[in-house]
XYZ file of C-alpha atoms in Angstrom:
585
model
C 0.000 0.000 0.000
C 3.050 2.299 0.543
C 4.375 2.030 -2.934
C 0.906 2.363 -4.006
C 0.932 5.497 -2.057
C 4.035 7.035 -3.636
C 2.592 6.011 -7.263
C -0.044 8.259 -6.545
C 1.169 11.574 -5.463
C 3.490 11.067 -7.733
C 1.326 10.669 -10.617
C -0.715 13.793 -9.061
C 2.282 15.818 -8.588
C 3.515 15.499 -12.613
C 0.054 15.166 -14.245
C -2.340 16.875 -11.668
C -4.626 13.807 -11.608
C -4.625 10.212 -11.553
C -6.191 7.276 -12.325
C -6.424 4.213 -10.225
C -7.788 0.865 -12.120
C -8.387 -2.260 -9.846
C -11.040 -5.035 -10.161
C -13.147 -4.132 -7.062
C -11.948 -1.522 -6.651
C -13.734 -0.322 -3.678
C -12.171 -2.873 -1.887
C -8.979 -2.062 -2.550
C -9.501 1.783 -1.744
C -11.227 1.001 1.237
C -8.046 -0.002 2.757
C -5.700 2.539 1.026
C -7.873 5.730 2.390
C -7.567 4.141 5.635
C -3.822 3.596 5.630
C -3.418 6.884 3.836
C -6.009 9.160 4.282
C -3.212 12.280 2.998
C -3.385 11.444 -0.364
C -5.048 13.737 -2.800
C -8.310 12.097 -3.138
C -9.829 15.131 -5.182
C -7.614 14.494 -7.811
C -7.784 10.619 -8.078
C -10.454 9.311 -10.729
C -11.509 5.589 -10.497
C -11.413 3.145 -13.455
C -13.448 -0.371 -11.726
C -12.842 -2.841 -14.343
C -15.856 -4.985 -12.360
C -17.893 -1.921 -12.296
C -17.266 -1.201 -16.316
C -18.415 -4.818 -16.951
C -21.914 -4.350 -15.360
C -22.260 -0.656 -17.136
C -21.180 -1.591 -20.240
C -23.105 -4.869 -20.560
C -26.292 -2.663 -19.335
C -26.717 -4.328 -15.622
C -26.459 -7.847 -17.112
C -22.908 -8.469 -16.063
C -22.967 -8.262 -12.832
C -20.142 -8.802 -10.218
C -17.621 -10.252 -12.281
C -14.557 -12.264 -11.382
C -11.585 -10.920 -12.726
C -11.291 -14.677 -14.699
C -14.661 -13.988 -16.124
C -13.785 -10.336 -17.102
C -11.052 -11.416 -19.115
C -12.537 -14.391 -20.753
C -15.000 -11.708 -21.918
C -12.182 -9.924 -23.836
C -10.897 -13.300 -25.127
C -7.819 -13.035 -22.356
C -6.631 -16.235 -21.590
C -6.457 -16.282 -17.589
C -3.906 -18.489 -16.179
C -4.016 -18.188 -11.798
C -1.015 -19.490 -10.225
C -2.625 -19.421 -6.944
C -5.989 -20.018 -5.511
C -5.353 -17.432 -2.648
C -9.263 -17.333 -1.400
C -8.810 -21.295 -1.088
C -6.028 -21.039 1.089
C -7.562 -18.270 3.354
C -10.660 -20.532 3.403
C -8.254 -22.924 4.874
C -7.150 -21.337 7.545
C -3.577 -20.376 6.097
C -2.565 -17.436 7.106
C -0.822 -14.669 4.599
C 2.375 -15.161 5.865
C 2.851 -18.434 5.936
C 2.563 -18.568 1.712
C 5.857 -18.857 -0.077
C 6.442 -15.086 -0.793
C 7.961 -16.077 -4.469
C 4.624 -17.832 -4.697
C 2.260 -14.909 -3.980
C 4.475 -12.391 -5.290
C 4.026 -14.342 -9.117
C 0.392 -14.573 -8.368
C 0.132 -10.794 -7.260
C 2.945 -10.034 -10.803
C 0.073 -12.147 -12.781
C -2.957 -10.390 -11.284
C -1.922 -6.720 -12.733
C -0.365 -8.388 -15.808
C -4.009 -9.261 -16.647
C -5.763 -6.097 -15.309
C -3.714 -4.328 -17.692
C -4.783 -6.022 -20.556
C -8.067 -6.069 -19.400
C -8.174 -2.411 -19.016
C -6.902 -1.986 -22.467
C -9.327 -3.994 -23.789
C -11.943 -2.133 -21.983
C -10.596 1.820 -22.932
C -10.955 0.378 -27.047
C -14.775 0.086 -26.605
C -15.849 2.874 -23.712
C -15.123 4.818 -21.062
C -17.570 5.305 -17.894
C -17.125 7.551 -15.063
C -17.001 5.617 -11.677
C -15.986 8.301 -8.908
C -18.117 7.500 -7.164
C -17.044 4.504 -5.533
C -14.487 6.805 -3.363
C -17.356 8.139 -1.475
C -18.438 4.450 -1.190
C -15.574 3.199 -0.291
C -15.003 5.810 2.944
C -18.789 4.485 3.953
C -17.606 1.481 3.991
C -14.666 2.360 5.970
C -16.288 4.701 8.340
C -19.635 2.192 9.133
C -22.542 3.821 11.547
C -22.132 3.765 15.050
C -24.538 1.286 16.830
C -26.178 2.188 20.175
C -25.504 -1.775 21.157
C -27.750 -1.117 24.538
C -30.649 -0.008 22.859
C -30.177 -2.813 19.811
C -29.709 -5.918 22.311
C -32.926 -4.665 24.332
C -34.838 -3.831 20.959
C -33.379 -7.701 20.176
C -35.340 -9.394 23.185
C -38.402 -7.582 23.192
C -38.771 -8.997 19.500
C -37.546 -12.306 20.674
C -40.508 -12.127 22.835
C -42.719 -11.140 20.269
C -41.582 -14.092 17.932
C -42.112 -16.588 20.617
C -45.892 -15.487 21.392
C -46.670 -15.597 17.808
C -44.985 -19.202 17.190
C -46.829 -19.823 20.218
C -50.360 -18.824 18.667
C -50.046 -19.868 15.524
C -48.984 -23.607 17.305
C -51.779 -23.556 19.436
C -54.305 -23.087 16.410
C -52.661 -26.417 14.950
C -53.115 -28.218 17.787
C -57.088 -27.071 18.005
C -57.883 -26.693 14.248
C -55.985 -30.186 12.833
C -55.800 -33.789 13.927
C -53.133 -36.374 12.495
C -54.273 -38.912 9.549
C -55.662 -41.355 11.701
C -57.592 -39.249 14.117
C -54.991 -38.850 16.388
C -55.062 -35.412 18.838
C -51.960 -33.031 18.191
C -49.627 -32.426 21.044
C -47.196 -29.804 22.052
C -44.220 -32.643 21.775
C -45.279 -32.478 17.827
C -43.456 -29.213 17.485
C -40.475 -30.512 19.235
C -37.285 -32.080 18.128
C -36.372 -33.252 21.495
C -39.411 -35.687 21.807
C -39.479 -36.684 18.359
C -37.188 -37.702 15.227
C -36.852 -34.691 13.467
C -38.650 -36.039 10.307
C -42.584 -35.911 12.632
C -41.772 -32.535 13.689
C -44.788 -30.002 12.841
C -42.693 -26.584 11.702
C -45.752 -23.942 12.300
C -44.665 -21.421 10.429
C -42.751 -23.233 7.494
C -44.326 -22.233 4.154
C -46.237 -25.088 2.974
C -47.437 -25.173 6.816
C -49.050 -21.757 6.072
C -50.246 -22.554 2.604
C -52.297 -25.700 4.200
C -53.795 -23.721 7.095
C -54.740 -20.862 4.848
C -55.600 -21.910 1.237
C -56.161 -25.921 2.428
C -53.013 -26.687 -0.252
C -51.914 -29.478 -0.045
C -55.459 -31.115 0.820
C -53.271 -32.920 3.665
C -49.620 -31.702 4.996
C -47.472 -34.191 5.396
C -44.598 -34.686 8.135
C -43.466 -38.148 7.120
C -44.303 -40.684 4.614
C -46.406 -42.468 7.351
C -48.111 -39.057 9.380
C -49.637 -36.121 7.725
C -51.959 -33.763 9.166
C -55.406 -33.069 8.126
C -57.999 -29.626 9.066
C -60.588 -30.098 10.754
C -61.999 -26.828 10.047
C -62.278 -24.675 7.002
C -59.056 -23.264 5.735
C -58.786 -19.250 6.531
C -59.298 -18.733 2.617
C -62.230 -19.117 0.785
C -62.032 -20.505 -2.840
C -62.769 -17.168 -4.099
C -60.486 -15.144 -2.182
C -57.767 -17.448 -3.440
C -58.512 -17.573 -6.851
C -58.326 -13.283 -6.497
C -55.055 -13.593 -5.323
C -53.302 -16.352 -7.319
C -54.960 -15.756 -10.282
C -52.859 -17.998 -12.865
C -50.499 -19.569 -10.237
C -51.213 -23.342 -9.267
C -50.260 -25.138 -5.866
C -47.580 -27.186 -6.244
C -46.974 -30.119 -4.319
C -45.899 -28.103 -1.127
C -49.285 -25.244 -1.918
C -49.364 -22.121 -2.613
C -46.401 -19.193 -3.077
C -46.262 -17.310 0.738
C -43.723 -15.284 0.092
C -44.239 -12.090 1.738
C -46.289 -9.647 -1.077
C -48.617 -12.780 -1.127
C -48.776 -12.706 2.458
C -49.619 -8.801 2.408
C -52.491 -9.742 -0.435
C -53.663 -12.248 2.026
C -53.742 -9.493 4.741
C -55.251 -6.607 2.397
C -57.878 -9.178 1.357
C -59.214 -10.538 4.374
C -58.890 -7.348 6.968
C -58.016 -7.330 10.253
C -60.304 -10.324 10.598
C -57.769 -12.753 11.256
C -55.842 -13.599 14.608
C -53.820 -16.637 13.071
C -52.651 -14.536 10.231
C -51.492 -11.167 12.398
C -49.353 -13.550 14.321
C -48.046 -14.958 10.920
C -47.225 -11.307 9.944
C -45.807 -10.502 13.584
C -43.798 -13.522 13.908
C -42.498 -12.538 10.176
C -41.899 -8.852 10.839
C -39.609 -8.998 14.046
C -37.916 -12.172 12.861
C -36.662 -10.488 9.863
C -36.045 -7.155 11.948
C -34.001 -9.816 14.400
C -32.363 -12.118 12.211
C -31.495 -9.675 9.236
C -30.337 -6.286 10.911
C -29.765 -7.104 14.825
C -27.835 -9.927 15.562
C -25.665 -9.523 12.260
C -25.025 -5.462 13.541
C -24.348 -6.358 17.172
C -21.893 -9.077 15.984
C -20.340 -6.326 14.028
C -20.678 -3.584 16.868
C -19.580 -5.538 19.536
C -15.704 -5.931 18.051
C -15.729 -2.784 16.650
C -18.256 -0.634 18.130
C -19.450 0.290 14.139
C -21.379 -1.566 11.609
C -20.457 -1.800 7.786
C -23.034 -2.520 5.641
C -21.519 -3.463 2.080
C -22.519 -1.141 -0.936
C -22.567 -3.109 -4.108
C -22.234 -1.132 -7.348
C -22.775 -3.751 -9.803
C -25.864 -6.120 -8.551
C -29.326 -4.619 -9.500
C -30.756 -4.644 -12.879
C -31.902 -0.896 -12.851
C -28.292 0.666 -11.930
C -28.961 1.491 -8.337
C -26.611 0.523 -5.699
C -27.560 -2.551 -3.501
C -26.483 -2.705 0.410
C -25.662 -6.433 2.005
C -23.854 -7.793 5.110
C -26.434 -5.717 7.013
C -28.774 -4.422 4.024
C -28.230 -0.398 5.059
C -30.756 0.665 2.543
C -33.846 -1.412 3.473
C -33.504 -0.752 7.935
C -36.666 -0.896 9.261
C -37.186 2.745 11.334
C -36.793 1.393 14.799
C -33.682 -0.210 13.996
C -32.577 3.220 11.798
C -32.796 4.859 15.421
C -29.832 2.801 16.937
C -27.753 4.659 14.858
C -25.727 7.406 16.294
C -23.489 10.157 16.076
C -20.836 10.254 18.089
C -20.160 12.908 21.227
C -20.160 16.367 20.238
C -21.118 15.435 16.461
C -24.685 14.996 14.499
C -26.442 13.095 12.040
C -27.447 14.720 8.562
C -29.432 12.971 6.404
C -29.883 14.941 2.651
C -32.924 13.674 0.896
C -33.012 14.652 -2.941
C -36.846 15.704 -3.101
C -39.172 14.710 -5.562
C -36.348 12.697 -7.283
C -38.217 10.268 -9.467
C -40.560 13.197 -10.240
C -38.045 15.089 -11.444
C -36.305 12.202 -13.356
C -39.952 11.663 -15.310
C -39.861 15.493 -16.215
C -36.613 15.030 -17.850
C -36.908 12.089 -19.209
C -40.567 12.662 -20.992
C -40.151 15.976 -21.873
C -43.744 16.706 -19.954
C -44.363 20.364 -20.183
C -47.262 20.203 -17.827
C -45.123 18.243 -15.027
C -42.233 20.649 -15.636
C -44.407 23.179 -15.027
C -45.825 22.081 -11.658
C -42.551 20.906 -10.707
C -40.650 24.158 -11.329
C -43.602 26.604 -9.616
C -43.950 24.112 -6.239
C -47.230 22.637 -7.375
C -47.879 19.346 -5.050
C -48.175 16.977 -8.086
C -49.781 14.356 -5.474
C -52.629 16.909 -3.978
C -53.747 17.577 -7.635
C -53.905 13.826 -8.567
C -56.058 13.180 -4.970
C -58.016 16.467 -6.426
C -59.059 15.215 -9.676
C -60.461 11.903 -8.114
C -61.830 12.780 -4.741
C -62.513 16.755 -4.931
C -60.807 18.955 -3.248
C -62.352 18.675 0.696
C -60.684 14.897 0.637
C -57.699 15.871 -1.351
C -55.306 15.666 1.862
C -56.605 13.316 3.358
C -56.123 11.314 0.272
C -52.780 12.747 -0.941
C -50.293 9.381 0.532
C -52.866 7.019 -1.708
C -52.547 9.513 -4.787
C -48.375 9.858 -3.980
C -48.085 5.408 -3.778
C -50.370 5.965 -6.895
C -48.062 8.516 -8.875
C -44.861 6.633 -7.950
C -46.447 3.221 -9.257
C -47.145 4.596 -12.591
C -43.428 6.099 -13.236
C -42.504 2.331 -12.068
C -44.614 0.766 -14.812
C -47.457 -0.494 -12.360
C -51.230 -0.874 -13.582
C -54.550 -0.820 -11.638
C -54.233 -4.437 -10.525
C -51.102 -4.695 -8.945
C -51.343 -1.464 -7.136
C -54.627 -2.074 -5.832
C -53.450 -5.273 -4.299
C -50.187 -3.063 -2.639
C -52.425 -0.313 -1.675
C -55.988 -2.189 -0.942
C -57.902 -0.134 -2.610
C -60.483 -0.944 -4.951
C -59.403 -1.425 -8.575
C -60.968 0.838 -10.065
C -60.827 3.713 -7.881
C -56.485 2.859 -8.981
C -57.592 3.195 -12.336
C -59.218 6.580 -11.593
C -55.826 7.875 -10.172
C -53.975 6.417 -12.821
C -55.812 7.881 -15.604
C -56.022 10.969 -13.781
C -52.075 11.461 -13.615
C -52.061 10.594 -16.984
C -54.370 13.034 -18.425
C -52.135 15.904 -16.467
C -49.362 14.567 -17.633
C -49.825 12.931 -20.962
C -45.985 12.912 -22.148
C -44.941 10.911 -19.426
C -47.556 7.999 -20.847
C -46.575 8.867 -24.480
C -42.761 8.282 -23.567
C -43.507 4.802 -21.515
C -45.198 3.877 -24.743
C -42.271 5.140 -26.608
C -39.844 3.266 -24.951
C -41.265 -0.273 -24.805
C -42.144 0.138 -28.863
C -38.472 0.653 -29.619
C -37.575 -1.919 -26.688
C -39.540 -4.469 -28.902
C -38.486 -3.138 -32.449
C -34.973 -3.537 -31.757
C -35.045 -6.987 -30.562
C -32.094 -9.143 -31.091
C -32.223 -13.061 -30.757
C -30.819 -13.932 -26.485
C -31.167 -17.462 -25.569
C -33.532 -20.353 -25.828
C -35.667 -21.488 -23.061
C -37.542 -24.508 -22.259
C -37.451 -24.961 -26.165
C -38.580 -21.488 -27.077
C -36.617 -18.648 -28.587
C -36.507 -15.579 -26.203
C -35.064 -12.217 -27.444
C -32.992 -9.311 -25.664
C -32.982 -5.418 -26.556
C -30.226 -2.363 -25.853
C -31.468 0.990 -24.993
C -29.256 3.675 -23.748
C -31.010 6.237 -21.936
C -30.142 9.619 -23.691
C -30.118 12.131 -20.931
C -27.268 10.113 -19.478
C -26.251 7.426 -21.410
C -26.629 4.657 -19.014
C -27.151 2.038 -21.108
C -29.847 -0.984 -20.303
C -30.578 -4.315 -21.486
C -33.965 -5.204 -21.528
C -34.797 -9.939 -21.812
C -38.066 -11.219 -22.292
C -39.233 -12.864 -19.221
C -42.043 -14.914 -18.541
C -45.543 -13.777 -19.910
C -48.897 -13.217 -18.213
C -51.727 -15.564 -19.470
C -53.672 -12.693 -21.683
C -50.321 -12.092 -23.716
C -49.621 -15.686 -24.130
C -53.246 -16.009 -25.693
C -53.261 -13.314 -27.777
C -49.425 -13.963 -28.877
C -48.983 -17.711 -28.467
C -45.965 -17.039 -26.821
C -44.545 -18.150 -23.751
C -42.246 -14.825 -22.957
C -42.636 -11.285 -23.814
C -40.868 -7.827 -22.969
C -42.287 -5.830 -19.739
C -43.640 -2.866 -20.207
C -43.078 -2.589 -16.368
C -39.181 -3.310 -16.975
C -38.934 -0.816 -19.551
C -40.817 2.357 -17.566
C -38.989 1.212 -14.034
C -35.710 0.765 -14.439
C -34.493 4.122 -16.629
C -36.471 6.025 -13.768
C -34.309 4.164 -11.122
C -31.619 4.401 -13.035
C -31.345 7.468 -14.046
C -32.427 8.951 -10.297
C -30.646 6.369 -7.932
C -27.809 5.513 -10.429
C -26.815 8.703 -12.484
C -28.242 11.371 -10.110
C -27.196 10.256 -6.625
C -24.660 8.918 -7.730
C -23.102 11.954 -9.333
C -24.427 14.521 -6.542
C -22.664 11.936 -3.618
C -19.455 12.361 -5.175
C -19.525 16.259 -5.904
C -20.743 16.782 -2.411
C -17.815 14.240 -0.921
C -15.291 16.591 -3.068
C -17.038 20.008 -1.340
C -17.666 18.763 1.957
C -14.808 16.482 3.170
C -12.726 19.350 3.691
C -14.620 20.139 6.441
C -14.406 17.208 8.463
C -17.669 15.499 7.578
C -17.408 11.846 7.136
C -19.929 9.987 4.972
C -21.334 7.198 6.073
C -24.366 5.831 4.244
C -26.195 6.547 0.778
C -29.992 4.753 1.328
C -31.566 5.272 -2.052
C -32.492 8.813 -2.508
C -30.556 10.136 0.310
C -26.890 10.533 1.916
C -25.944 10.227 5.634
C -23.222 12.183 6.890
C -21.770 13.033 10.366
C -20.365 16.135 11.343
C -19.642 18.101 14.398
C -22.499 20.102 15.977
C -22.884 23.439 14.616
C -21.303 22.534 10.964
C -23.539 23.854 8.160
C -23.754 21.487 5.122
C -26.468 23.967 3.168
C -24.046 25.687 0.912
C -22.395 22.352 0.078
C -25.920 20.699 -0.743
C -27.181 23.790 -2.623
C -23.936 23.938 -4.824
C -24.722 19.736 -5.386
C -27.855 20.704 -6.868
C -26.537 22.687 -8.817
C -23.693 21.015 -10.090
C -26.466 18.055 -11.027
C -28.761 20.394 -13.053
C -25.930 21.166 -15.213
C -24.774 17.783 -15.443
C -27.621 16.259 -16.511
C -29.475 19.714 -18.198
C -32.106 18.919 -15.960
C -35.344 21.164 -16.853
C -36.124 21.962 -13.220
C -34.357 23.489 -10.213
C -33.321 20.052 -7.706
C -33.676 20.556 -4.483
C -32.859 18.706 -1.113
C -34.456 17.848 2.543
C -31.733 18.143 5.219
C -32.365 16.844 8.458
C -29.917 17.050 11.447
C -29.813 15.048 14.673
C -28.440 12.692 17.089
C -29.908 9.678 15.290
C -30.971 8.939 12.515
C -34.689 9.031 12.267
């Protein structure tokens, strides 16, 4: 890292800039900021030859092994040395033959270089922004460990009085095969082999007690269990939310949006399934943010949540190892500042909005977005007058956002549970204010479909792929024909088919989560780190710093915006929500 070091300013000192290229490169300068946090960062640009992979193949690529990168560019990779095996092992660094990993680390740049050649011949792509990533990384949040282990056993609690319900309805509601009462020792390994033990809240345990799929559940090949009441579903109510889908052997899907259908469908009518969604909640609040954050808190006092720039198929940036970007708000409030500093969170407002307006070209939504009109109110407005526009402005707002995402009246109404076709009324609605935002979605999938290229064949049919590079940015995206609903198979006699949802959703996300964020967390890292802020988060649409108490970040956010609007030429002013605290709420 020392040499590395030296490289560097010395690069900076003859050329005035320099440019680092590494495969994961986050990685790498994760550990080089920390060693030496001197060097000129503000004049280092970033060339990820992992990152370019996943940009250049338009989010199909995704986190690429440096032996798969090169294969791509017909580079025949040759590694001496399986170092992640022998880590895996136990070996530690030193005890390798240094001749050994020094030929292994000679080979490793060898073929970076070439890669990186290969690479500059078809494209360039600016990636600066992993330097603001990679201090997140290094910096983590700072966990209040108290608070998180008593939040941790109040949950534990409520996970063990839901198992506890939804066990007790089994053992009143179902008998075994042959008439048999169920016992407590049937949920119990202890008692039992493991193969008779009754899991309550397994899926296909669910599935029987609420759809009655499969007619009988079985344990072993000798015991299954049978109802002895009416399943929670009627046949109706399942055939509304399945539609198409058939039980398998194991019942229905219960993955968690069909659990919220279930929910939205049935009301608050049903005690067994708000101890399903209880017992699901704070066991995913427990097992996928808590106990992984207090492991990492208790060594080190911080949490790093991994920020992935070349996962999702829209271009946004993907958290892991705790997910930072999807914390639940109770657990968001663990997170503090440390003594004598705050918490500010900048929230880009209106972001998508704003990405629509530039995108479509909408005069109307332009318009409203440049003079401060509330584009949600007026939607509410148009459907439910103006006395029960408030009131219905959050509907109108999930509404708004669903239609930029490619959503239609049935899906939405399931999300929101609201009647179809008062959906329809706020979609149309949106649409007739804004017409050139539905003229562009139609736009886009056309051209998505004429330029079709031949992709792959699956399960004996020919599926298709498409490029489109978003012009505003030039993110580039490539669209493949996934499965298709039942109307377009009949009316096609096709299997698969483009989504129109695809194709409106993902150059939204991507150009607002990928291209703006993006862009705005690295010009705000280069005007603000002078100052002593540290970044530690970017959750979406928004940026998490810490600073010390009294340090104003307004002039640094306000000169972000602007740098963004000339960036991208974006038709309206951007603005941002900054809020400052102890926590982050």
């Amino acid at each position: 890292m020392k040499c590395l070091a030296l490289e560097i300013q010395r690069q900076v000192e003859d050329y005035g800039r320099c440019t680092l290229v590494a495969h994961n490169a986050k990685f790498d300068i994760k550990y080089l900021m920390r060693d030496h946090p001197e060097l000129p960062w503000d004049c280092i640009d970033v060339w990820d030859t992992m990152t370019w992979e996943y940009l250049h193949s338009g989010h199909r690529f995704t986190m690429a092994s440096l032996e798969d990168t090169a294969s791509s560019h017909g580079i025949t990779f040759r590694k001496t040395l399986d170092l992640g095996a022998l880590l895996s092992k136990g070996i530690k660094m030193e005890d390798i033959p240094k001749e050994e990993l020094h030929e292994y680390l000679v080979d490793d740049v060898n073929y970076l270089i070439e890669i990186w050649e290969a690479q500059q011949k078809q494209g360039t792509y600016w990636m600066n922004y992993i330097l603001p990533l990679a201090e997140m990384e290094l910096n983590g949040l700072r966990l209040d460990i108290k608070q998180a282990e008593t939040l941790a056993y109040k949950l534990q609690g409520d996970i063990n009085d839901a198992y506890d319900y939804i066990r007790d309805w089994i053992i009143e509601s179902c008998v075994w095969q042959d008439g048999t009462p169920i016992t407590l020792d049937d949920f119990s390994d202890m008692v039992r082999p493991k193969s008779k033990c009754i899991k309550p809240t397994a899926n296909r345990t669910l599935s029987f007690l609420l759809t009655g799929e499969p007619e009988e559940l079985k344990i072993t090949q000798k015991w299954k269990v049978h109802l002895k009441v009416d399943p929670i579903l009627s046949r109706e109510e399942i055939e509304e939310i399945y539609q198409d889908i058939e039980p398998t052997h194991i019942g229905y899907p219960m993955d968690e949006d069909k659990v919220e259908q279930i929910n939205i469908q049935i009301g608050d009518e049903c005690d067994l399934l708000d101890n399903l969604m209880k017992h699901r909640k704070a066991t995913k609040v427990v097992n996928t943010y808590l106990l992984p954050m207090l492991s990492q808190a208790r060594i080190e006092g911080t949490v790093h949540p991994k920020l992935n720039t070349a996962i999702t198929a829209t271009g946004r940036l993907s958290s892991s190892q705790p997910n930072g970007q999807n914390m639940p708000p109770e657990v968001r409030e663990l997170i503090l500042a440390e003594t004598g500093h705050e918490l500010t969170e900048v929230d880009f407002s209106q972001l998508e909005m704003v990405g629509a307006a530039t995108c479509s070209g909408d005069k109307q939504l332009i318009y409203d977005l440049g003079h401060g009109v509330d584009v949600h109110y007026n939607t509410a407005s148009k459907v439910f007058g103006t006395d029960q526009a408030e009131a219905k402005r959050k509907l109108a707002k999930n509404v708004n956002f669903g239609v930029l995402y490619g959503g239609k009246a049935y899906g939405l109404s399931k999300q929101t549970g609201v009647d179809r076709a008062t959906i329809q009324e706020l979609i149309d609605a949106f649409y007739s204010t804004y017409p050139g935002v539905a003229k562009w979605q139609r736009a886009l999938f056309e051209e998505v479909v004429d330029n079709m290229e031949t992709h792959d064949v699956k399960n004996g049919e020919q599926r298709y792929h498409s490029d489109y590079t978003l012009p505003v940015s030039g993110r580039k995206f490539r669209f493949i024909e996934t499965e298709a609903p039942a109307w377009v198979r009949r009316k096609t006699g096709r299997s698969y088919s483009f989504s129109p949802n695809h194709t409106a959703n993902y150059p939204i996300q991507g150009f607002a989560g990928g291209d703006i964020v993006m862009y705005g967390l690295y010009q705000l890292w280069i005007a603000a780190r002078q100052e002593g802020i540290k970044f530690l988060l970017t959750v979406h649409d928004s940026i998490l710093i810490e600073h010390k108490k009294g340090v104003r970040v307004d002039s640094a956010v306000f000169k972000m915006c602007n740098d963004i609007e000339r960036k991208f030429k974006l038709p309206v002013a951007l603005h941002c929500d900054i809020e400052t605290g102890p926590n982050w709420r």
